[in-house]
Coordinates of N, CA and C in Angstrom, one line a residue:
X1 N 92.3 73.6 76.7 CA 93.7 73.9 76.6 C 94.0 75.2 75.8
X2 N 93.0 75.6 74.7 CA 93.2 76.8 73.6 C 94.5 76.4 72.7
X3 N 94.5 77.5 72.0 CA 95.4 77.7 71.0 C 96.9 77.5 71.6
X4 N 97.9 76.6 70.8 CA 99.4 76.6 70.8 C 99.8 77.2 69.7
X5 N 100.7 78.3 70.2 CA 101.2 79.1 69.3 C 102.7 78.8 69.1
X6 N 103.5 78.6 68.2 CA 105.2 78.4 68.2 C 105.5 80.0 68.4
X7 N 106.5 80.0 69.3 CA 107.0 81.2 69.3 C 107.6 81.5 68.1
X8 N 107.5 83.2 67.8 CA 108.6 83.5 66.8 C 108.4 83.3 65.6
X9 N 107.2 82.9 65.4 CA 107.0 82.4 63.9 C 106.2 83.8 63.2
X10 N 106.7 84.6 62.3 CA 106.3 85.6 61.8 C 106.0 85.7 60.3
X11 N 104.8 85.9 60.0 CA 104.2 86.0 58.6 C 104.7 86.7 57.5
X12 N 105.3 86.1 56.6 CA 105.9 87.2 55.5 C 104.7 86.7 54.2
X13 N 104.3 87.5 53.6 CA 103.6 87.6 52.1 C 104.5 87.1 51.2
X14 N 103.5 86.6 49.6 CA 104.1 86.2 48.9 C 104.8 87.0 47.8
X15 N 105.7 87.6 46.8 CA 105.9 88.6 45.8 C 105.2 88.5 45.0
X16 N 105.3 87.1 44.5 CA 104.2 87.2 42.9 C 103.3 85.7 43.4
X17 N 102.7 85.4 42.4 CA 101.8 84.3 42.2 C 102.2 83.0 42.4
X18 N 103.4 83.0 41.9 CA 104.3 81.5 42.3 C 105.3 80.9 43.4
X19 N 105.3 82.1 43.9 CA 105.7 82.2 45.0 C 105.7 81.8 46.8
X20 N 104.7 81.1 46.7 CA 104.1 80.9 48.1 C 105.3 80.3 48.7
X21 N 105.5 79.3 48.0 CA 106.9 78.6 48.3 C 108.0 78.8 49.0
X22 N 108.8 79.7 48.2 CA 109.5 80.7 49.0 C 109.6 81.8 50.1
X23 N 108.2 82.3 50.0 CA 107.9 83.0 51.3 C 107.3 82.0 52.7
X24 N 107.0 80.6 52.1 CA 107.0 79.9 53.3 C 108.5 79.1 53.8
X25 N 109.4 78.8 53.0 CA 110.6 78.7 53.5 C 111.4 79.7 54.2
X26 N 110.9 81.1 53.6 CA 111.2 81.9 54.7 C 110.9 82.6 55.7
X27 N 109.3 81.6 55.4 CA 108.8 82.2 57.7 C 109.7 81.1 58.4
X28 N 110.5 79.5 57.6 CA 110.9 78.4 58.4 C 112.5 79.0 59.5
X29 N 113.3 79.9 57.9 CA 114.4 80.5 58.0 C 114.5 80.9 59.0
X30 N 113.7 82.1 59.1 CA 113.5 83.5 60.2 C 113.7 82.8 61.5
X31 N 112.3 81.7 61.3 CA 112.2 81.5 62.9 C 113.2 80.6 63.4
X32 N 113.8 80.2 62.4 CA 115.4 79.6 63.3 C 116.6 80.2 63.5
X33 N 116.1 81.9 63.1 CA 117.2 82.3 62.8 C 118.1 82.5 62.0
X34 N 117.5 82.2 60.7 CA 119.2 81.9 59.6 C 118.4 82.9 58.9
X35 N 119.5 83.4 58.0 CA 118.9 84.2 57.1 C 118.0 84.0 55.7
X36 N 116.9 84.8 55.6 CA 115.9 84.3 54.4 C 116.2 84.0 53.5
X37 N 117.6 85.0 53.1 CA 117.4 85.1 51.7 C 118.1 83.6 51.0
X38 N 118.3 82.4 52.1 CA 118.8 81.3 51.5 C 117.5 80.8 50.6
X39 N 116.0 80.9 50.9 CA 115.5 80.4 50.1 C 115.1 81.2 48.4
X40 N 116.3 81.8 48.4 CA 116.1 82.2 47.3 C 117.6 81.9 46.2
X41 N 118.1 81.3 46.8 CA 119.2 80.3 46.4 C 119.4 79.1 46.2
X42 N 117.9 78.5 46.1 CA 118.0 76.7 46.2 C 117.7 76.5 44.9
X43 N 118.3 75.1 44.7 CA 118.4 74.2 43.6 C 117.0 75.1 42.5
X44 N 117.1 75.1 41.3 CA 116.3 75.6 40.3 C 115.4 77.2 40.9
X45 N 115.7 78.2 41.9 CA 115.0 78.8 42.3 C 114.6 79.9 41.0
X46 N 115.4 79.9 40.1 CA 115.1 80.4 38.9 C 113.8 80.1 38.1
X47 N 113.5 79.0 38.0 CA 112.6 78.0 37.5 C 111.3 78.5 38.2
X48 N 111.6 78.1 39.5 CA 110.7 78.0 40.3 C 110.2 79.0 40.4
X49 N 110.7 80.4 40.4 CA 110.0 81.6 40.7 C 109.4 81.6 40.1
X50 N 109.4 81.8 38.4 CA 108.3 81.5 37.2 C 107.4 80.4 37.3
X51 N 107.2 79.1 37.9 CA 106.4 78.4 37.7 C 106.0 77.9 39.0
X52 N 106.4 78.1 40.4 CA 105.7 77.4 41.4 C 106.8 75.9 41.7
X53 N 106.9 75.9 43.0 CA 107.3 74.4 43.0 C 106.6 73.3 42.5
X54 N 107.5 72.3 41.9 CA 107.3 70.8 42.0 C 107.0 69.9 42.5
X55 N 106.5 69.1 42.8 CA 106.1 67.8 43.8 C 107.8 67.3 44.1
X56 N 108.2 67.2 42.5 CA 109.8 66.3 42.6 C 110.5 67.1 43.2
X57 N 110.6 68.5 43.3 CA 111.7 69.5 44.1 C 111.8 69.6 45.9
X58 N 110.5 69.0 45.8 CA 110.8 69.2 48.0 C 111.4 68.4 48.1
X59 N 112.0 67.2 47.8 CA 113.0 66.9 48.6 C 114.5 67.3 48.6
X60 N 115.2 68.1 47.1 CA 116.0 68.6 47.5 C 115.9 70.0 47.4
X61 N 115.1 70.8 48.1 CA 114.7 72.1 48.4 C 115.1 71.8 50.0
X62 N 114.5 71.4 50.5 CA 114.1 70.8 52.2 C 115.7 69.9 52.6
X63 N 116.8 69.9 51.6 CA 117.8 69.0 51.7 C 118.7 69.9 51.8
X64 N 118.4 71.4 50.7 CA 119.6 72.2 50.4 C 119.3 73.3 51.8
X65 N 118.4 72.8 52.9 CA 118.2 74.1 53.6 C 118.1 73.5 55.1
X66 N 118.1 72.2 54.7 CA 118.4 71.6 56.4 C 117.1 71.2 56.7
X67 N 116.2 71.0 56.0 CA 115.0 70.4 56.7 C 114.3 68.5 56.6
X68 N 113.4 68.0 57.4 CA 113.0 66.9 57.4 C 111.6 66.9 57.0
X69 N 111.2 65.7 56.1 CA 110.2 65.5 55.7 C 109.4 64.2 56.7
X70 N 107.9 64.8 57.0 CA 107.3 63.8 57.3 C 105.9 64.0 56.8
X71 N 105.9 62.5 56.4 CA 104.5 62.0 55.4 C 103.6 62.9 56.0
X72 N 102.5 63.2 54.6 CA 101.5 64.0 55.1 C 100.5 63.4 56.3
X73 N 100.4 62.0 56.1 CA 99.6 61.4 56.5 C 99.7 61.5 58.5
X74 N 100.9 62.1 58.5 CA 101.0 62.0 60.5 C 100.3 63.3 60.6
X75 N 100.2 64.4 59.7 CA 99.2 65.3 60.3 C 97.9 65.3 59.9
X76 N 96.9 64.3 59.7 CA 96.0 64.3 59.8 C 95.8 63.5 60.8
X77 N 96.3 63.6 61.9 CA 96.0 63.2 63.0 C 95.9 64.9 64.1
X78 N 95.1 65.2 65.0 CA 95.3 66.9 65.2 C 96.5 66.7 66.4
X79 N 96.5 65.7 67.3 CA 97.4 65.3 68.3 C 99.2 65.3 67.9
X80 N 99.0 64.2 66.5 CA 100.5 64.4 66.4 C 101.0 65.9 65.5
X81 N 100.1 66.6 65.0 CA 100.3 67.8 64.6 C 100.9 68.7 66.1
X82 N 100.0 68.5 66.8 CA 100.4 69.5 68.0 C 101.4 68.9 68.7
X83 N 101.8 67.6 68.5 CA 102.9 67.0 68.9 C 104.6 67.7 68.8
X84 N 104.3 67.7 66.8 CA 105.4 68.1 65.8 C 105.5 69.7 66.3
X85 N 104.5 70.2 66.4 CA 104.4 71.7 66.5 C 105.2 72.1 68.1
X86 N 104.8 71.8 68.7 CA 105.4 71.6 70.2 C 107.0 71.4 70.6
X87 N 107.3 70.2 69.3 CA 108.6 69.8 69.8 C 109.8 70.1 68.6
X88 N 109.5 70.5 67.5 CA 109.8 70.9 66.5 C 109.6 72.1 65.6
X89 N 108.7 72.8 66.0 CA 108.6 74.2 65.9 C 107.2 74.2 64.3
X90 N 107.6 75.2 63.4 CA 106.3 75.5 62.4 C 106.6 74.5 61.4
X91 N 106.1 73.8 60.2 CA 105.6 73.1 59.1 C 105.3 73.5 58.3
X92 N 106.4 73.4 57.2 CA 105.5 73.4 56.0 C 104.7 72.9 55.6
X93 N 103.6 73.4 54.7 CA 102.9 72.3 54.1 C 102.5 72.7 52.6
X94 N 102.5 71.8 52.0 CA 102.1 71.2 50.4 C 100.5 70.8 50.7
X95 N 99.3 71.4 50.0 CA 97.7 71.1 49.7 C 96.6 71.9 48.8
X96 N 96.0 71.4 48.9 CA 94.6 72.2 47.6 C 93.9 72.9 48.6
X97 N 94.8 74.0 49.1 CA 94.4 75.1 49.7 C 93.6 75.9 49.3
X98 N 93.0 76.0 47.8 CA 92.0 77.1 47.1 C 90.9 76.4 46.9
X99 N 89.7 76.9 47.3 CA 88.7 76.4 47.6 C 87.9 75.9 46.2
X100 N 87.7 74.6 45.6 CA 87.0 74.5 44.4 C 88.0 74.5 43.0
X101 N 89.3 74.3 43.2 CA 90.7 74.0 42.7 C 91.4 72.9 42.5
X102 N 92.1 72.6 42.5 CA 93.2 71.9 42.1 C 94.5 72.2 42.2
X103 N 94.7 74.0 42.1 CA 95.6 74.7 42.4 C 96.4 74.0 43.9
X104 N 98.0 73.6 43.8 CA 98.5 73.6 45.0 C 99.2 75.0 45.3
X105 N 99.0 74.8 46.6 CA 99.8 76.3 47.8 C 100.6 75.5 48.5
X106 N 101.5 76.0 49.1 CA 102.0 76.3 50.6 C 101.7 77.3 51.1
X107 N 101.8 76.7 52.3 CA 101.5 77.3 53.9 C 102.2 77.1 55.1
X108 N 102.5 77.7 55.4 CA 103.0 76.9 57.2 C 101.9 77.1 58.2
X109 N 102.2 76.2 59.1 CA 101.3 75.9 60.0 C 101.9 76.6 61.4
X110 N 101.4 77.0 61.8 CA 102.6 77.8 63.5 C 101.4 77.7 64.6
X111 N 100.2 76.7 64.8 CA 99.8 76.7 65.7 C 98.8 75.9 65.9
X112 N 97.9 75.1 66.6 CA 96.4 74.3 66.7 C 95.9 74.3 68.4
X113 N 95.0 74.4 67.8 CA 94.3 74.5 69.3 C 93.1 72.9 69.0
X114 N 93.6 72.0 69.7 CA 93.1 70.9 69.7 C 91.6 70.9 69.8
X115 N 91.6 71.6 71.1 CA 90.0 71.0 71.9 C 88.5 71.8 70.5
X116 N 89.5 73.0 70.1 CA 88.3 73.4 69.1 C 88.9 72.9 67.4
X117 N 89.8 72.1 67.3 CA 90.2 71.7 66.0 C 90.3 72.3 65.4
X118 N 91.4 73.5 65.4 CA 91.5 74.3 64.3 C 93.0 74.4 64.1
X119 N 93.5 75.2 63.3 CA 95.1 74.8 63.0 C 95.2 76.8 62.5
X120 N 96.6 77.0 62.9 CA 97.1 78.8 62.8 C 97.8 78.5 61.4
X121 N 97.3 79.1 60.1 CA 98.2 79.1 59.1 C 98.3 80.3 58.5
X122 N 99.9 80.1 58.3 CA 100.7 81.2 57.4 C 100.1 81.4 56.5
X123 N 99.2 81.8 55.7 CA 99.1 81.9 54.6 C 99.8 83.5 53.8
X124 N 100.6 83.0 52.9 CA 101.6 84.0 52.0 C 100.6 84.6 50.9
X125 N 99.7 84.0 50.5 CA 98.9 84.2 49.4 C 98.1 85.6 49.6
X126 N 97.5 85.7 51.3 CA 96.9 86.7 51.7 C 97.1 88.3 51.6
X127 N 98.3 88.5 51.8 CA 99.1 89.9 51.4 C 98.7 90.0 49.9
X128 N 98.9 88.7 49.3 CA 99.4 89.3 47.8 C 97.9 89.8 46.9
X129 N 96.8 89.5 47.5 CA 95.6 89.7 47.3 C 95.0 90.6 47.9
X130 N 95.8 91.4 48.5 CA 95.1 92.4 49.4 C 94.6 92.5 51.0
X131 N 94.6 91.1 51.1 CA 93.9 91.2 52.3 C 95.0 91.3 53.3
X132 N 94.6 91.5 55.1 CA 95.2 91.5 55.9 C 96.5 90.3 56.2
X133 N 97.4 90.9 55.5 CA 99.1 89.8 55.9 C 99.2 89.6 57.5
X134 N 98.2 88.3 57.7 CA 98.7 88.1 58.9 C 98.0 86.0 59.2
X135 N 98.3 85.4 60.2 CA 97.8 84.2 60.3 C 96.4 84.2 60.3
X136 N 95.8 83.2 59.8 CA 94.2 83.1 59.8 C 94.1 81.9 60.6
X137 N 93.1 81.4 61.4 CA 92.1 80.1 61.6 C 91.7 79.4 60.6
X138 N 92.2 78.1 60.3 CA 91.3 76.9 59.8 C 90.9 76.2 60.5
X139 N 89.6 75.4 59.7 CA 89.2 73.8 60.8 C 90.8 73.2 60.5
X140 N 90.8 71.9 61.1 CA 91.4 70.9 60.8 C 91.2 70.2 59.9
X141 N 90.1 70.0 59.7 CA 89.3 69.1 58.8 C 89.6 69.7 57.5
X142 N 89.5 70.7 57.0 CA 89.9 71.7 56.2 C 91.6 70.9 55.6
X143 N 92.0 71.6 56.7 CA 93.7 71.7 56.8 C 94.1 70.3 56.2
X144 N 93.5 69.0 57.2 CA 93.9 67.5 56.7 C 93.6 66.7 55.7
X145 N 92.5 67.4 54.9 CA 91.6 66.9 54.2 C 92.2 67.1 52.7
X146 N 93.2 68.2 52.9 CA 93.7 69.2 51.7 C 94.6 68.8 51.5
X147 N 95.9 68.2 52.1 CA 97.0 68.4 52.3 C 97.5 67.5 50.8
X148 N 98.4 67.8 50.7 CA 98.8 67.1 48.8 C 100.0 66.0 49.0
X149 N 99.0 64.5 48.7 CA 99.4 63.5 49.3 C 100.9 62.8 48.7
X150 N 101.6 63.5 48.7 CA 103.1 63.3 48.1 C 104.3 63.1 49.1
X151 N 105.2 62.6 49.1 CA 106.3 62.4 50.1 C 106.7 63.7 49.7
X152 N 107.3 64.2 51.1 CA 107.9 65.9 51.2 C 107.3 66.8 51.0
X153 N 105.8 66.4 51.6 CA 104.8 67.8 51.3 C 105.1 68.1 52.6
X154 N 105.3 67.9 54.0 CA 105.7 68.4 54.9 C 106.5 68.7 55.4
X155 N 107.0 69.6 56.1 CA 108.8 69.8 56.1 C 109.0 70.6 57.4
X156 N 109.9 70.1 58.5 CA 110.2 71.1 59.2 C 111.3 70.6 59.9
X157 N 112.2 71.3 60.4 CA 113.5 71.4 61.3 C 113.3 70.2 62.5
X158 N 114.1 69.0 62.3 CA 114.2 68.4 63.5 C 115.6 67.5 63.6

């Protein structure tokens, strides 16, 4: 079947270090069309810029911006990921995306290609390090293995 890609979903970088957050609320923004600069108006975004989100803040981050939370646990399945992805568009996600860490990231997710198990992620982090600002390939295994097992680590428009 290859790779599913969500239309429209476009990679922005992150500004500083704590940031990921915000630059993945605003690949969510873009691609529905609203304007970005709302995630830089949400509840404590002051806070947050200096320290990174909360575990306690996605739910009214994702509340003040119009989005739905579903348990991490449905995308460690690769079917209902391409399910969500298909009928609901890109995903946030909350996980121990640094290899050998503890450190949490966001990322969005804008794509999986089942039959080889891999998942298309936003990564914000990438610009801010130098490297090519654009979506990379994960396994799945990778992607579901990481994911930070908290209510409202996933978030997307439905």
């Amino acid at each position: 079947m290859g790779l599913y890609k969500v239309p429209n979903v476009y990679y922005i970088g992150q500004t500083t270090a704590q940031t990921c957050w915000r630059a993945c609320y605003e690949i969510l923004l873009r691609h529905k069309g609203m304007d970005p600069q709302r995630a830089y108006n949400l509840p404590n975004a002051a806070q947050m810029a200096t320290r990174g989100i909360l575990d306690s803040e996605f739910p009214t981050c994702a509340a003040a911006l119009g989005l739905g939370g579903i348990r991490y646990t449905y995308f460690q399945d690769i079917e209902l990921l391409e399910h969500a992805l298909r009928c609901w568009g890109p995903v946030w996600c909350s996980g121990f995306f640094f290899p050998n860490t503890q450190a949490k990231h966001i990322v969005v997710i804008g794509g999986v290609d089942v039959d080889d198990r891999k998942v298309l992620a936003f990564d914000p982090w990438r610009s801010f390090t130098g490297a090519q600002g654009k979506s990379v390939l994960w396994s799945f295994s990778y992607f579901a293995d990481n994911l930070n097992p908290v209510p409202w680590a996933c978030q997307l428009w439905y």
